[in-house]
Amino acid sequence: MKRVFVTVGTTSFDELIERVTTPEATQALKARGYQHLVLQVGRGSILPDSDSCHELTLEVFRFKDSIAEDIKCADLVISHAGAGSCLETLGAGKPLLVVVNDQLMNNHQLELADQLYQDAHLLYCTPSTLIETLKMMDLSVLSPFLPGKPKNFADFLDKALGVQ
Amino acid sequence: MLHNAFASLTDLSKPVAVVAMALLLGLGVFAGLCLTVFCFVVRLVIVIRSGSKCKPGKKGPISVLVVAGSGGHTTEILRLMDSLSQSYSPRHYVIADTDKMSEDKIRTFESTKDGRVSEGRFTIQRIPRSREVRQSWGSSVVSTLNALLYALPLVFRLRPDLVLCNGPGTCVPLCVAGLLLGLLGLKKVLIVYVESVCRVESLSLSGRILYYLSDYFFVQWSTLKEKYPKSIYLGRIV
């Protein structure tokens, strides 16, 4: 069963939750073969009812200690632009669509999402272009995100500090 | 002759003498202050410049003070710690006292690092958080000074060879305490700063301060390397 996981992080992002549960959005997801939609809504005021969606089976929760399992089980992750969620999703090798909260401009967290978008590791949209993006997006253009190389750091430090 | 000069000095009307004395005294104090500041700056520059010649690894294991932050900062710094060999021991992790998650993460990491737990090779230290997220700058200064009160005895007691940090507010007072050990000639503490991978275009507040005070300053994106030429860029390292 193909799953979509939507995460808003530690705060709230009602506009994303609202848009992604519109009939138009869920139809677009169904047309792509997704059957299950999991929403992590944080402190948001919108808590969709699991019966409210006819196209997909819906699961909603506010917070969990770790969303690693939800990411692992997902075939597509739709996330806010938070660095933690982006890195965790890409680290797990999952296709990622970042929805930027345009009401939070000048947030330094956007720097990373923007760079990762330029390097074609994720797709990028705003709540108002979400539905269109879900219809038109091509996940095959995404390039894999290779893990960083802490060994380079360790080698440099060993040399600089004279470790034998 | 000398006696005459002294007599003529005392002959001067009293107010003029008092003003002259006060001026001289003021000038002396000012010159003294300038000299102190000058000596301090010279000493600071000498201590910071001495970093590249400091090779604690040649003498044996390197004791490390690891400044973990919260959330993402802790995850990132543990990835760096994972890459370091057993030559970096003991490892003292500093966490903010309001941070419950980081301690669990550190304990899990240390217990899986080489598949065996051995107490004493690592410790966990707590200090007050110097800057909560979204705290104003004014109250940040006060709480950073407060954190310094805790950081000083901690660093003076542990005397690490190296302070490793990646940007939580707590790291500035700890690095300043490390610098002070060097200034007093007690021990050169190397400061290694790794800017978070989240920072692509601009440095964090801690980064902007420690760019000038650290011995090795790493950035993870080429844009930052261009803006801060003194930094070290080895690609993404977490």
PDB file of C-alpha atoms in Angstrom, chain A residues 11 65 83-84 87 107-109 111-112 114-116 118-119 121 145-154 156-164, chain B residues 54-58 62 76 79-80 83-85 87-88 101 162 164 190 192 194 197-202 216 218 221 223 232 234 236-238:
ATOM      1  CA  THR A  11       4.879  24.071  15.440  1.00  0.00           C
ATOM      2  CA  ASP A  65       8.767  10.875  19.998  1.00  0.00           C
ATOM      3  CA  ALA A  83      16.080  21.391   8.277  1.00  0.00           C
ATOM      4  CA  GLY A  84      15.580  18.422  10.579  1.00  0.00           C
ATOM      5  CA  LEU A  87      17.637  15.876   6.358  1.00  0.00           C
ATOM      6  CA  ASN A 107      13.525  32.098   8.374  1.00  0.00           C
ATOM      7  CA  HIS A 108      17.053  30.719   8.159  1.00  0.00           C
ATOM      8  CA  GLN A 109      15.613  27.201   7.923  1.00  0.00           C
ATOM      9  CA  GLU A 111      18.262  28.341   3.380  1.00  0.00           C
ATOM     10  CA  LEU A 112      18.814  24.610   3.497  1.00  0.00           C
ATOM     11  CA  ASP A 114      16.283  26.144  -0.968  1.00  0.00           C
ATOM     12  CA  GLN A 115      19.818  24.828  -1.510  1.00  0.00           C
ATOM     13  CA  LEU A 116      18.605  21.210  -1.567  1.00  0.00           C
ATOM     14  CA  GLN A 118      18.668  23.838  -6.311  1.00  0.00           C
ATOM     15  CA  ASP A 119      20.677  20.615  -6.089  1.00  0.00           C
ATOM     16  CA  HIS A 121      17.252  16.645  -4.017  1.00  0.00           C
ATOM     17  CA  PHE A 145      21.139  12.763  -1.548  1.00  0.00           C
ATOM     18  CA  LEU A 146      24.464  11.244  -0.589  1.00  0.00           C
ATOM     19  CA  PRO A 147      25.329  11.178   3.088  1.00  0.00           C
ATOM     20  CA  GLY A 148      27.937  13.675   4.318  1.00  0.00           C
ATOM     21  CA  LYS A 149      31.468  12.466   4.948  1.00  0.00           C
ATOM     22  CA  PRO A 150      32.384  12.850   8.619  1.00  0.00           C
ATOM     23  CA  LYS A 151      35.517  10.841   7.869  1.00  0.00           C
ATOM     24  CA  ASN A 152      36.941  13.853   6.017  1.00  0.00           C
ATOM     25  CA  PHE A 153      36.490  15.837   9.205  1.00  0.00           C
ATOM     26  CA  ALA A 154      38.128  13.143  11.339  1.00  0.00           C
ATOM     27  CA  PHE A 156      41.614  16.565   8.894  1.00  0.00           C
ATOM     28  CA  LEU A 157      41.479  16.829  12.665  1.00  0.00           C
ATOM     29  CA  ASP A 158      43.809  13.845  13.199  1.00  0.00           C
ATOM     30  CA  LYS A 159      46.377  15.497  10.976  1.00  0.00           C
ATOM     31  CA  ALA A 160      45.960  18.958  12.489  1.00  0.00           C
ATOM     32  CA  LEU A 161      46.249  17.679  16.056  1.00  0.00           C
ATOM     33  CA  GLY A 162      49.076  15.263  15.377  1.00  0.00           C
ATOM     34  CA  VAL A 163      47.152  12.069  16.158  1.00  0.00           C
ATOM     35  CA  GLN A 164      49.250   9.033  15.234  1.00  0.00           C
TER      36      GLN A 164
ATOM     37  CA  CYS B  54      49.263  22.922  19.290  1.00  0.00           C
ATOM     38  CA  LYS B  55      49.403  19.148  18.670  1.00  0.00           C
ATOM     39  CA  PRO B  56      47.905  17.416  21.719  1.00  0.00           C
ATOM     40  CA  GLY B  57      47.626  14.177  19.713  1.00  0.00           C
ATOM     41  CA  LYS B  58      51.393  13.703  19.879  1.00  0.00           C
ATOM     42  CA  ILE B  62      42.922  13.979  23.488  1.00  0.00           C
ATOM     43  CA  GLU B  76      24.881  16.525  13.976  1.00  0.00           C
ATOM     44  CA  ARG B  79      27.680  12.103  13.692  1.00  0.00           C
ATOM     45  CA  LEU B  80      30.979  13.946  13.974  1.00  0.00           C
ATOM     46  CA  SER B  83      33.851   9.515  12.978  1.00  0.00           C
ATOM     47  CA  LEU B  84      36.508  10.238  15.611  1.00  0.00           C
ATOM     48  CA  SER B  85      38.786   7.430  16.772  1.00  0.00           C
ATOM     49  CA  SER B  87      42.351   8.719  20.455  1.00  0.00           C
ATOM     50  CA  TYR B  88      39.697  11.232  21.451  1.00  0.00           C
ATOM     51  CA  MET B 101      16.276  14.523  24.774  1.00  0.00           C
ATOM     52  CA  LEU B 162      39.720  20.461  22.687  1.00  0.00           C
ATOM     53  CA  LEU B 164      34.093  20.821  19.855  1.00  0.00           C
ATOM     54  CA  LEU B 190      41.796  24.214  20.993  1.00  0.00           C
ATOM     55  CA  VAL B 192      36.904  23.517  16.904  1.00  0.00           C
ATOM     56  CA  VAL B 194      31.582  23.134  12.875  1.00  0.00           C
ATOM     57  CA  VAL B 197      24.658  21.946   7.742  1.00  0.00           C
ATOM     58  CA  CYS B 198      21.470  24.050   7.933  1.00  0.00           C
ATOM     59  CA  ARG B 199      23.572  27.168   7.421  1.00  0.00           C
ATOM     60  CA  VAL B 200      24.034  27.663   3.702  1.00  0.00           C
ATOM     61  CA  GLU B 201      24.226  31.422   3.228  1.00  0.00           C
ATOM     62  CA  SER B 202      24.728  32.953   6.664  1.00  0.00           C
ATOM     63  CA  TYR B 216      39.492  25.460  13.344  1.00  0.00           C
ATOM     64  CA  PHE B 218      34.403  24.396   9.503  1.00  0.00           C
ATOM     65  CA  TRP B 221      28.615  24.835   1.996  1.00  0.00           C
ATOM     66  CA  THR B 223      28.814  29.805  -0.343  1.00  0.00           C
ATOM     67  CA  ILE B 232      37.650  25.218   6.321  1.00  0.00           C
ATOM     68  CA  LEU B 234      35.542  19.840   3.178  1.00  0.00           C
ATOM     69  CA  ARG B 236      29.223  18.162   3.778  1.00  0.00           C
ATOM     70  CA  ILE B 237      30.667  16.396   6.822  1.00  0.00           C
ATOM     71  CA  VAL B 238      27.499  15.306   8.640  1.00  0.00           C
TER      72      VAL B 238
END
